[in-house]
Coordinates of C-alpha atoms in Angstrom, one line a residue:
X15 CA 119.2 107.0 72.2
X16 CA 117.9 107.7 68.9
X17 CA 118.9 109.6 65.7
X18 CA 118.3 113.8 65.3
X19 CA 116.7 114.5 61.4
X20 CA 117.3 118.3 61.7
X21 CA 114.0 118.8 60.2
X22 CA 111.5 121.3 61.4
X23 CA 108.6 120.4 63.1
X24 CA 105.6 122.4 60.6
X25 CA 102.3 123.9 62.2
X26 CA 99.3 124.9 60.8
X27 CA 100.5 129.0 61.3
X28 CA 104.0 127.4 59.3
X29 CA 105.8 128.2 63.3
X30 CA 108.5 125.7 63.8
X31 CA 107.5 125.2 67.5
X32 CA 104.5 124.5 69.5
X33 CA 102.1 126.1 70.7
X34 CA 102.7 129.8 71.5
X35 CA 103.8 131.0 75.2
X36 CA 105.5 134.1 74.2
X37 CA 106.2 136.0 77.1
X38 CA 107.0 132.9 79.5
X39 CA 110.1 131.5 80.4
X40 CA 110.7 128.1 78.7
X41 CA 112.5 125.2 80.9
X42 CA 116.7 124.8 79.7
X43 CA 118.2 121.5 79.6
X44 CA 119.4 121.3 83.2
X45 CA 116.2 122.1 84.8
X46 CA 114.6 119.6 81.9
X47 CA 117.0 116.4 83.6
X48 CA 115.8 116.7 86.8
X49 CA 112.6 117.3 86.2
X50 CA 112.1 114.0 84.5
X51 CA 114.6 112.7 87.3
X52 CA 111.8 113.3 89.5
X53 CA 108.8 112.5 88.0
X54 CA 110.4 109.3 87.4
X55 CA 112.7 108.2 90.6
X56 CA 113.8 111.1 93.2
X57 CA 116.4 109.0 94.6
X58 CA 116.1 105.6 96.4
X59 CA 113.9 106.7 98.6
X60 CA 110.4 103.6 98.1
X61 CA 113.0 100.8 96.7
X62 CA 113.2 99.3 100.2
X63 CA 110.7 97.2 99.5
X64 CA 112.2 95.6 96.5
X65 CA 114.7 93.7 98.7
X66 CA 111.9 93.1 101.1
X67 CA 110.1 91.0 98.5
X68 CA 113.1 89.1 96.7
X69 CA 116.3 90.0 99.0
X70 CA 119.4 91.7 97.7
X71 CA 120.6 89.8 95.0
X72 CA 117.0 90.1 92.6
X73 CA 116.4 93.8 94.0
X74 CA 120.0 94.4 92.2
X75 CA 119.5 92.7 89.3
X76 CA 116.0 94.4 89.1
X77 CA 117.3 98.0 88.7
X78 CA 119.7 96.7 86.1
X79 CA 117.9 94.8 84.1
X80 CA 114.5 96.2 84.3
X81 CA 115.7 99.4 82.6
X82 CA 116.4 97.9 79.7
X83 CA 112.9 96.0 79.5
X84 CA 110.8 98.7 80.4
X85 CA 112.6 102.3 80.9
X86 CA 114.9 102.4 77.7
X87 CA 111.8 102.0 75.6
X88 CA 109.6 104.2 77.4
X89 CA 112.2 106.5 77.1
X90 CA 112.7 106.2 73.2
X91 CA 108.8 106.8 72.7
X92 CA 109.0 109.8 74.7
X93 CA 111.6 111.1 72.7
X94 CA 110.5 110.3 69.3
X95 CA 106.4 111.8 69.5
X96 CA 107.6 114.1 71.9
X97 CA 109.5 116.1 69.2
X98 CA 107.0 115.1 67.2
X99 CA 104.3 116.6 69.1
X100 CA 106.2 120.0 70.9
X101 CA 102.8 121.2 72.6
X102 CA 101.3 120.5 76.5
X103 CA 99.1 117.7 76.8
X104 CA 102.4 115.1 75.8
X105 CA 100.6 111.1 75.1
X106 CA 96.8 112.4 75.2
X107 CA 97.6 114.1 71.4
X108 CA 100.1 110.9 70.6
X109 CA 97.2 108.8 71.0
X110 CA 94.6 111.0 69.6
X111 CA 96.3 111.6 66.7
X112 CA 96.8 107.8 66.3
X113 CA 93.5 106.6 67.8
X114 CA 91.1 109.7 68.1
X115 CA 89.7 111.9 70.6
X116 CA 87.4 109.1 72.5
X117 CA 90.6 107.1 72.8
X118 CA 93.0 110.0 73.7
X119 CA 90.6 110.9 76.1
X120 CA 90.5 107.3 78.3
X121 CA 94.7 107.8 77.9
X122 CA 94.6 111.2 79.5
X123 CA 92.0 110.0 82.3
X124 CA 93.8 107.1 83.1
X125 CA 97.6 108.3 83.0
X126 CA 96.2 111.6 84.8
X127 CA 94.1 109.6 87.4
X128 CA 97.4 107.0 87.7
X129 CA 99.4 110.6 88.2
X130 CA 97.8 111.6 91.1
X131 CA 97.3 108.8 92.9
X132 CA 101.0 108.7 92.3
X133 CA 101.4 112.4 93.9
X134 CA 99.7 110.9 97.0
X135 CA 102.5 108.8 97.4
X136 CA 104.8 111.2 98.3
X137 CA 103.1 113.2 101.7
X138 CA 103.0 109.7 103.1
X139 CA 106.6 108.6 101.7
X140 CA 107.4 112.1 103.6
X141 CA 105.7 111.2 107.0
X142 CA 107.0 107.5 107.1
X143 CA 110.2 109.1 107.1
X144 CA 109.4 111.5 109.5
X145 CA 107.6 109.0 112.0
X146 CA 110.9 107.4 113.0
X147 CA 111.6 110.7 115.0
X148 CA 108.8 112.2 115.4
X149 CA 106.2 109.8 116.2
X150 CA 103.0 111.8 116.3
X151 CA 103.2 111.7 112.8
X152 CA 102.6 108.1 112.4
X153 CA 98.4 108.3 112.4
X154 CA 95.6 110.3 113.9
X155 CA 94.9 114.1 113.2
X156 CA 98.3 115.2 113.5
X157 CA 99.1 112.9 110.0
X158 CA 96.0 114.5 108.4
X159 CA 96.9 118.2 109.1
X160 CA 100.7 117.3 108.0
X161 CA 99.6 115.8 104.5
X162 CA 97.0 119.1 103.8
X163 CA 100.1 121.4 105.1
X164 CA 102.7 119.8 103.0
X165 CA 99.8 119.4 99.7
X166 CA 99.2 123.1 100.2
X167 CA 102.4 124.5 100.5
X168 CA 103.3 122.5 97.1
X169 CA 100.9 123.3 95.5
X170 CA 101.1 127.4 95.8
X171 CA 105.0 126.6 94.5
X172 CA 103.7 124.7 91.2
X173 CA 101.5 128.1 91.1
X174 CA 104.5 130.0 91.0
X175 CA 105.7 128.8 87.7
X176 CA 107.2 126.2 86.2
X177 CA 110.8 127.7 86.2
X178 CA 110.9 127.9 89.8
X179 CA 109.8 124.1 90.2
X180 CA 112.5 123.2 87.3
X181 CA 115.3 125.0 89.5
X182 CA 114.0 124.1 93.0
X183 CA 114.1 120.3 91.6
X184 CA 117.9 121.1 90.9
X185 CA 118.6 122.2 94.3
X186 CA 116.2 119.0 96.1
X187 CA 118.2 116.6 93.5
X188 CA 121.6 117.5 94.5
X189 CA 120.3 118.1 98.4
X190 CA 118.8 113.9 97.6
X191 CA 121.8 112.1 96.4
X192 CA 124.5 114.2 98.5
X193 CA 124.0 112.3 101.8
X194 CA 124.0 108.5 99.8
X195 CA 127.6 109.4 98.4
X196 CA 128.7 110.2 102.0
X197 CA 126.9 107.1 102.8
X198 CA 128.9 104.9 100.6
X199 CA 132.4 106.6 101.7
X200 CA 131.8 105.8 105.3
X201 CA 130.6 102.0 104.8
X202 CA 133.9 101.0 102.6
X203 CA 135.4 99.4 105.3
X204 CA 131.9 97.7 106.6
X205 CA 131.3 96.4 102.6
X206 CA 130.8 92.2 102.7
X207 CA 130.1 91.5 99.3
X208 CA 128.9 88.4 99.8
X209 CA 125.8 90.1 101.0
X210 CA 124.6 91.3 98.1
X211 CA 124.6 87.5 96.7
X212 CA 121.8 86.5 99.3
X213 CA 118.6 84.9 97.1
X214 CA 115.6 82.4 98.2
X215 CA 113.5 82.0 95.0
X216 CA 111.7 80.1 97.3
X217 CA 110.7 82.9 99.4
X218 CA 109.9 85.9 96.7
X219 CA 106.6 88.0 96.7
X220 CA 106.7 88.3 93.0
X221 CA 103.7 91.2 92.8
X222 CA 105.6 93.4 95.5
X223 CA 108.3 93.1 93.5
X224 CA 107.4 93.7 90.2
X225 CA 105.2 96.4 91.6
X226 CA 108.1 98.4 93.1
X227 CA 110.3 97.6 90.1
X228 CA 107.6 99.0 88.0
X229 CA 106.7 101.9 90.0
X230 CA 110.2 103.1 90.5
X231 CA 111.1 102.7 86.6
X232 CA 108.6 103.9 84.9
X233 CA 106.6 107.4 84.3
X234 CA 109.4 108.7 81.6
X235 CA 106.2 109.9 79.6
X236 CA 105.4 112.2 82.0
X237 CA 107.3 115.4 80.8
X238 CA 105.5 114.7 77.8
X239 CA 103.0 116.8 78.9
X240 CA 104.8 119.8 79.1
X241 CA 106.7 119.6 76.2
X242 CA 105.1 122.9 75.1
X243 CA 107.2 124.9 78.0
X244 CA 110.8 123.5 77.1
X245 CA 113.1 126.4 75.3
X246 CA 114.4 124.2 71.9
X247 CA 112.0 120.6 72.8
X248 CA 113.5 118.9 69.2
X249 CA 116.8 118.7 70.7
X250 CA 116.4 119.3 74.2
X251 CA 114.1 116.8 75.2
X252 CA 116.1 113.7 74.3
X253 CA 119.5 114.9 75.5
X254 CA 117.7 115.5 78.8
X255 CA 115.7 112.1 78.6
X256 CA 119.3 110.2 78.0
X257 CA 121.0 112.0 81.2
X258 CA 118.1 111.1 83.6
X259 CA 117.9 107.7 82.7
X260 CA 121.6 107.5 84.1
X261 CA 121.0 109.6 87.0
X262 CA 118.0 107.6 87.9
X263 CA 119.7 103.9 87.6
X264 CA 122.6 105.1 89.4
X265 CA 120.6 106.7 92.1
X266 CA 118.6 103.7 92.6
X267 CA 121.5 101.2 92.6
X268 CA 124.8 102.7 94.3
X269 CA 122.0 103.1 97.4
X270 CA 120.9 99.5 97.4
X271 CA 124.7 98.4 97.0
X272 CA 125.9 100.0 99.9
X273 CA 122.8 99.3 101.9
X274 CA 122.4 95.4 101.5
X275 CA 126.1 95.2 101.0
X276 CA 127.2 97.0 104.9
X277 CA 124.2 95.7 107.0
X278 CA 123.0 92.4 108.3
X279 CA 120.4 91.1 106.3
X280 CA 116.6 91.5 107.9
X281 CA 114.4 91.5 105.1
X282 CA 111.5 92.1 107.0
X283 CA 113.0 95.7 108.3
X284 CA 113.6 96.6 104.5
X285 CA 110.1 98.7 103.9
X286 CA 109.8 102.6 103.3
X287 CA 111.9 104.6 105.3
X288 CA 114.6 102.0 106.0
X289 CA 116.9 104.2 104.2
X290 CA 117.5 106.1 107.5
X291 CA 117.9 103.1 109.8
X292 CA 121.0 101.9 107.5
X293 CA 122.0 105.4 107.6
X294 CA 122.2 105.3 111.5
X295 CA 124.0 101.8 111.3
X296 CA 126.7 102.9 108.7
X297 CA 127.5 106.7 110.5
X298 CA 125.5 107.3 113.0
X299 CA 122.4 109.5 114.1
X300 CA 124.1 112.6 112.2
X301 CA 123.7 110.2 109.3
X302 CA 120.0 108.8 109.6
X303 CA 119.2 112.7 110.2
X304 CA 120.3 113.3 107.2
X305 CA 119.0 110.9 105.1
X306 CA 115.8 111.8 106.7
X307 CA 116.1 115.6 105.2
X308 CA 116.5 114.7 102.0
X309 CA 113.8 111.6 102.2
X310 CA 111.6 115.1 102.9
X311 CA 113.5 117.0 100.4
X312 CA 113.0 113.8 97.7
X313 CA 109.0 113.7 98.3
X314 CA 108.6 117.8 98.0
X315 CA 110.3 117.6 94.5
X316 CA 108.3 114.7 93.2
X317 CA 105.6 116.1 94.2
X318 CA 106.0 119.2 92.6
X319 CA 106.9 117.0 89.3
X320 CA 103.7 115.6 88.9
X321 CA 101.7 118.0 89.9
X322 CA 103.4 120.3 86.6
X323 CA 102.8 116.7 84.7
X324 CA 99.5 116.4 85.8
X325 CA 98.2 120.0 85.6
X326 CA 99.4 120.4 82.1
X327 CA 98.3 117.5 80.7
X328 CA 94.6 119.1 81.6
X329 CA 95.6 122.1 80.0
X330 CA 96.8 120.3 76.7
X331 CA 93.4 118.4 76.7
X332 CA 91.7 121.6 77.0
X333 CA 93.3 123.0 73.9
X334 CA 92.2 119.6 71.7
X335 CA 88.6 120.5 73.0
X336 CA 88.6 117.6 75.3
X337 CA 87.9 119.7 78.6
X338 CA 86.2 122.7 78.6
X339 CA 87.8 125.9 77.2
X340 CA 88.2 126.9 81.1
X341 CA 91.1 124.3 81.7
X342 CA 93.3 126.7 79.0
X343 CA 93.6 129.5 81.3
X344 CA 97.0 130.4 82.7
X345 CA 97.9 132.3 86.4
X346 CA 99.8 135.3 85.6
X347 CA 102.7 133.3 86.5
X348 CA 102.0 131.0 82.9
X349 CA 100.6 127.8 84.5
X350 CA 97.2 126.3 84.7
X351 CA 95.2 127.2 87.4
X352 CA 92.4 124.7 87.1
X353 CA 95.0 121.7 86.2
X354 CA 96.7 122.1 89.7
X355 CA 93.7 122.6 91.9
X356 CA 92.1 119.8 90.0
X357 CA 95.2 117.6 90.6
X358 CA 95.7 118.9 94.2
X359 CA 92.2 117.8 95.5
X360 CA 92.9 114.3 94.0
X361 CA 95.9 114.0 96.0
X362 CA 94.1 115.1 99.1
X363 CA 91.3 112.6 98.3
X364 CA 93.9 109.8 98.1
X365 CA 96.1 110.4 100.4
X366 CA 94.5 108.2 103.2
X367 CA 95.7 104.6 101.3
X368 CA 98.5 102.4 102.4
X369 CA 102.1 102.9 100.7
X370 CA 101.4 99.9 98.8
X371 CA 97.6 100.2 98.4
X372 CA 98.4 103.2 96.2
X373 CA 101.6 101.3 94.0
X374 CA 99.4 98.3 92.8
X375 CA 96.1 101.1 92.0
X376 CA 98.1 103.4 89.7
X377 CA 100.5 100.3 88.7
X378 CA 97.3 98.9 87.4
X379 CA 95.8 102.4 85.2
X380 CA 99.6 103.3 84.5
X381 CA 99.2 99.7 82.9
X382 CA 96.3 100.4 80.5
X383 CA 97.4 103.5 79.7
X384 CA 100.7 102.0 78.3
X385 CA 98.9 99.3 76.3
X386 CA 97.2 102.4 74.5
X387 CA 100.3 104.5 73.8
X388 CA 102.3 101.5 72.7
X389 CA 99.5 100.9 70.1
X390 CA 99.3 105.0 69.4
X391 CA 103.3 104.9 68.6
X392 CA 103.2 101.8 66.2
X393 CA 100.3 103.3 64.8
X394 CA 102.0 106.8 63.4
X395 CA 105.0 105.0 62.4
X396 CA 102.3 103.5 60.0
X397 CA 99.5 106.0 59.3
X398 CA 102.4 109.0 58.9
X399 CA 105.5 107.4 57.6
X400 CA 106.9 110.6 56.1
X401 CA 105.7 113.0 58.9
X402 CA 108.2 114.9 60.7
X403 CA 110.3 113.6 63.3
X404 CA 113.3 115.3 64.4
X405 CA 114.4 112.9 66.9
X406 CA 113.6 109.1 65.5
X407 CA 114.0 105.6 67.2
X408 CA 116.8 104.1 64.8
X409 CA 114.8 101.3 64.2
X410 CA 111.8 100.3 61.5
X411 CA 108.2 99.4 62.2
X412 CA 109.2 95.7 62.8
X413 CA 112.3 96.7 64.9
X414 CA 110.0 98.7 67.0
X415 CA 107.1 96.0 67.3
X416 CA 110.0 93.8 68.5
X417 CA 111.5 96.4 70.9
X418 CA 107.7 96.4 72.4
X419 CA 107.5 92.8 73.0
X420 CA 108.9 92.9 76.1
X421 CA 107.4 95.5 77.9
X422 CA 104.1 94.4 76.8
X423 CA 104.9 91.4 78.4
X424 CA 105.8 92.9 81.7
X425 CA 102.4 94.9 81.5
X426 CA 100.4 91.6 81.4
X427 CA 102.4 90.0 84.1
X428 CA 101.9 93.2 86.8
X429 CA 98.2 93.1 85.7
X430 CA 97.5 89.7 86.2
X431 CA 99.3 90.1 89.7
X432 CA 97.1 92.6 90.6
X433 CA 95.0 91.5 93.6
X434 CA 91.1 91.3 93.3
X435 CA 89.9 94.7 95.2
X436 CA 92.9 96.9 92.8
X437 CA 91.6 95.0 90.1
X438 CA 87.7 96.3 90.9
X439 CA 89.0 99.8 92.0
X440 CA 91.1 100.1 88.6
X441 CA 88.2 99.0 86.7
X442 CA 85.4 101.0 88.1
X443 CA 88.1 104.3 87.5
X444 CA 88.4 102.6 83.9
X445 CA 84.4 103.3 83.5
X446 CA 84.1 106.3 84.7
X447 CA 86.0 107.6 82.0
X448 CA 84.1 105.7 79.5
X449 CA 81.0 107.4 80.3
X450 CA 83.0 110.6 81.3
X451 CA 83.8 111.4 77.5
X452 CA 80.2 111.0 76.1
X453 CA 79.1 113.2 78.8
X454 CA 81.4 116.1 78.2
X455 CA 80.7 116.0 74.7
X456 CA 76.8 116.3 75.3
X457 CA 77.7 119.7 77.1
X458 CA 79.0 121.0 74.5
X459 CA 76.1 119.7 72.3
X460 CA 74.0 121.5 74.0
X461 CA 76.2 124.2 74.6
X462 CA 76.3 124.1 78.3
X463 CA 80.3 124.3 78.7
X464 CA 82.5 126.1 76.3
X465 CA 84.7 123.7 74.3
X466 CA 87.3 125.6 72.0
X467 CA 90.5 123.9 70.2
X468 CA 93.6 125.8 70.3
X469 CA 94.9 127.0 66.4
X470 CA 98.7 126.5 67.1
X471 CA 98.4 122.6 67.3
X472 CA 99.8 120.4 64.7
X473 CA 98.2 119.2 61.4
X474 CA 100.6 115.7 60.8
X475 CA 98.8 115.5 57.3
X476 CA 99.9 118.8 56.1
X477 CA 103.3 118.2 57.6
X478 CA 103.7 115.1 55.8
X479 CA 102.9 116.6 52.7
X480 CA 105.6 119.7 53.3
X481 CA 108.0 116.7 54.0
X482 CA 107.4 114.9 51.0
X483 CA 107.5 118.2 48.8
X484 CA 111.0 119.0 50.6
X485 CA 112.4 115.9 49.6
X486 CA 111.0 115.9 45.7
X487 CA 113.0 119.4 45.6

């Protein structure tokens, strides 16, 4: 994915790493993979839609092709400023580094707003799969009190420490995929290829599909954020970015093979949850139960992805002096108390929208959010040529404007496809944080909130200079 300099990454103290956590555990590579595998995809499990808007043929094509448009790239600017940058709080310092704090700040309200409307996806991803077989679940008070249980109960465990939610996503990966490789063994003999040639170009709901595209591809920033809780990040995190990308294509594509490939074509059936009613066709009810348990399993561990995304982004915002000095403060288990009730009573908030209501909102702030980090990235390859960077994108400041054409492209095409209420709903969030940003910083004006800025984070000037003085000798 990119090339390793060896160099080390220089701090204000003259540490080689981030920011200190000395007595916590720090996440290994394994834990790292699935992790991102999570925050990212979770298996196939919200795809189902994608061949509901184009049929089997584009949905195919889409989660081969789109990688390389959007996910590659994402992935290679993760990789490259998150080396650069081994501390919490991930694209918020890329872009304030780049941009400034006002500007970091709008990135971290919009990519943490965009990742919890995302984490409300998942308790209604869980019940839609649940609904099938236990149909009190569909609506009504019995939905509510499922969506607090669930939030609660996954919350306490992204209290417990981040080691525990890097291992448990381990176990919920392999527990996710399991049942699809079974699933493709037993429909060999039910395979039609000609199947998965079925197109009407005609007949395509281009936002739906770009929208689920999008919203099953991207996020790979996301880990970003932690960056400052990975043991070894220079080399760790892009080893661990390459192996999820190819765990998350092939989990998103082997499932859509075998499911549009063994079954009759009904695209209007293909919507979340379908997953288990191919199961059922393929093997039978032991099958779609199955599928159904690890639909659960799937939704618990993205869940608890995000919510470690989410919560220490806040905390890494809190050391730039960006949130109040009370966002810094760690559970005796190491992780952010305020960032994960914060993030939790988002997801509560949220969780009443529609499956799709939800994709096209945080599509659309995701969106922005991009736009900015794109602009951040090209921006240090400029301001701090010589700076550190022990992983770096094998390719110069024009390669790298050109390898952003595209995805740029894509960004402007899901905006403009946005309908007219996402588009108000997206804005008004967009304002808030406007006038959020001037208001926090009159607090601490006048004092009223304690703002501090942590003394482990990077100074890119002084590591530029220790660069250029290494190179002279």
């Amino acid at each position: 994915m990119g090339e390793y300099s060896g160099v080390n990454y220089q701090m204000l103290n003259g540490a080689d790493e981030g920011p200190r956590t000395d007595n916590l555990r720090k996440l290994s590579l394994l834990p790292l993979i699935f992790l991102i595998f999570y925050e990212v995809s979770g298996g196939p499990f919200g795809v189902e839609d994608s061949v509901n808007a184009a049929g089997p043929l584009l949905a195919l094509l889409g989660f081969l092709v789109f990688p390389f448009i959007w996910s590659i790239p994402e992935a290679l600017i993760t990789a490259e400023l998150g080396t650069m940058f081994p501390e919490d709080g991930g694209y918020v310092i890329w872009v304030s580094s780049a941009l400034g704090q006002f500007w970091g700040f709008q990135q971290g309200w919009m990519k943490w707003l965009s990742g919890v409307i995302d984490n409300a996806l998942y308790p209604v991803l869980f019940l839609d799969y649940l609904k099938s077989s236990i149909p009190a679940l569909g609506g009504g008070l019995p939905r509510i009190g499922a969506v607090l249980a669930l939030t609660l109960v996954l919350t306490y465990m992204n209290y417990r420490g981040l080691t525990i939610v890097g291992w448990v996503a381990v176990l919920l990966g392999a527990a996710s995929l399991l049942p699809f490789i079974v699933m493709g063994l037993v429909a060999i003999p039910k395979l039609r290829p000609k199947r998965w040639l079925s197109v009407n170009l005609h007949n395509v709901d281009w936002n739906l599909y770009l929208n689920t595209l999008f919203w099953n591809l991207n996020y790979w920033d996301s880990i970003s954020t932690l960056t400052g809780e990975v043991d070894n990040p220079k080399k760790t995190l892009p080893k661990a970015l390459f192996y999820a990308l190819i765990l998350v294509v092939l989990g998103y594509f082997f499932p859509l093979l075998i499911g549009t490939g063994a079954t009759h074509l009904d695209r209007e059936m293909w919507t979340d949850g379908y997953f288990s009613n191919i199961a059922k066709v393929i093997g039978g009810a032991w099958l779609s139960w199955w599928v159904q348990g690890a639909a659960a399993m799937s939704n618990m561990g993205m869940f608890v992805a995000e919510m470690s995304s989410d919560s220490f982004q806040l905390f890494g915002m809190a050391q730039r002096g960006m949130l109040p000095e009370f966002f810094c403060r760690r559970s005796r288990y190491g992780t952010p108390l305020l960032g994960i009730l914060f993030s939790a009573s988002g997801v509560i908030l949220l969780s009443w929208l529609s499956f799709q209501e939800i994709v096209a909102a945080e599509n659309f702030l995701y969106c922005f959010g991009m736009l900015i980090e794109f602009v951040a990235f090209i921006r240090l390859r400029m301001k701090y040529p010589e700076a550190p960077r022990p992983y770096k994108i094998p390719l110069g400041t024009v390669g790298s404007v050109l390898m952003l054409i595209p995805p740029t492209v894509l960004i402007v095409v899901v905006l403009v496809l946005s309908s007219f209420k996402v588009f108000l709903v997206s804005l008004g969030a967009i304002l808030i944080g406007l006038i959020l940003h001037p208001c926090l910083m009159y607090t601490d004006k006048w004092r009223w909130l304690k703002f501090s800025v942590s003394g482990d984070l990077p100074d890119l000037r002084a590591a530029e200079r220790g660069s250029t003085n290494s190179s002279e000798v």
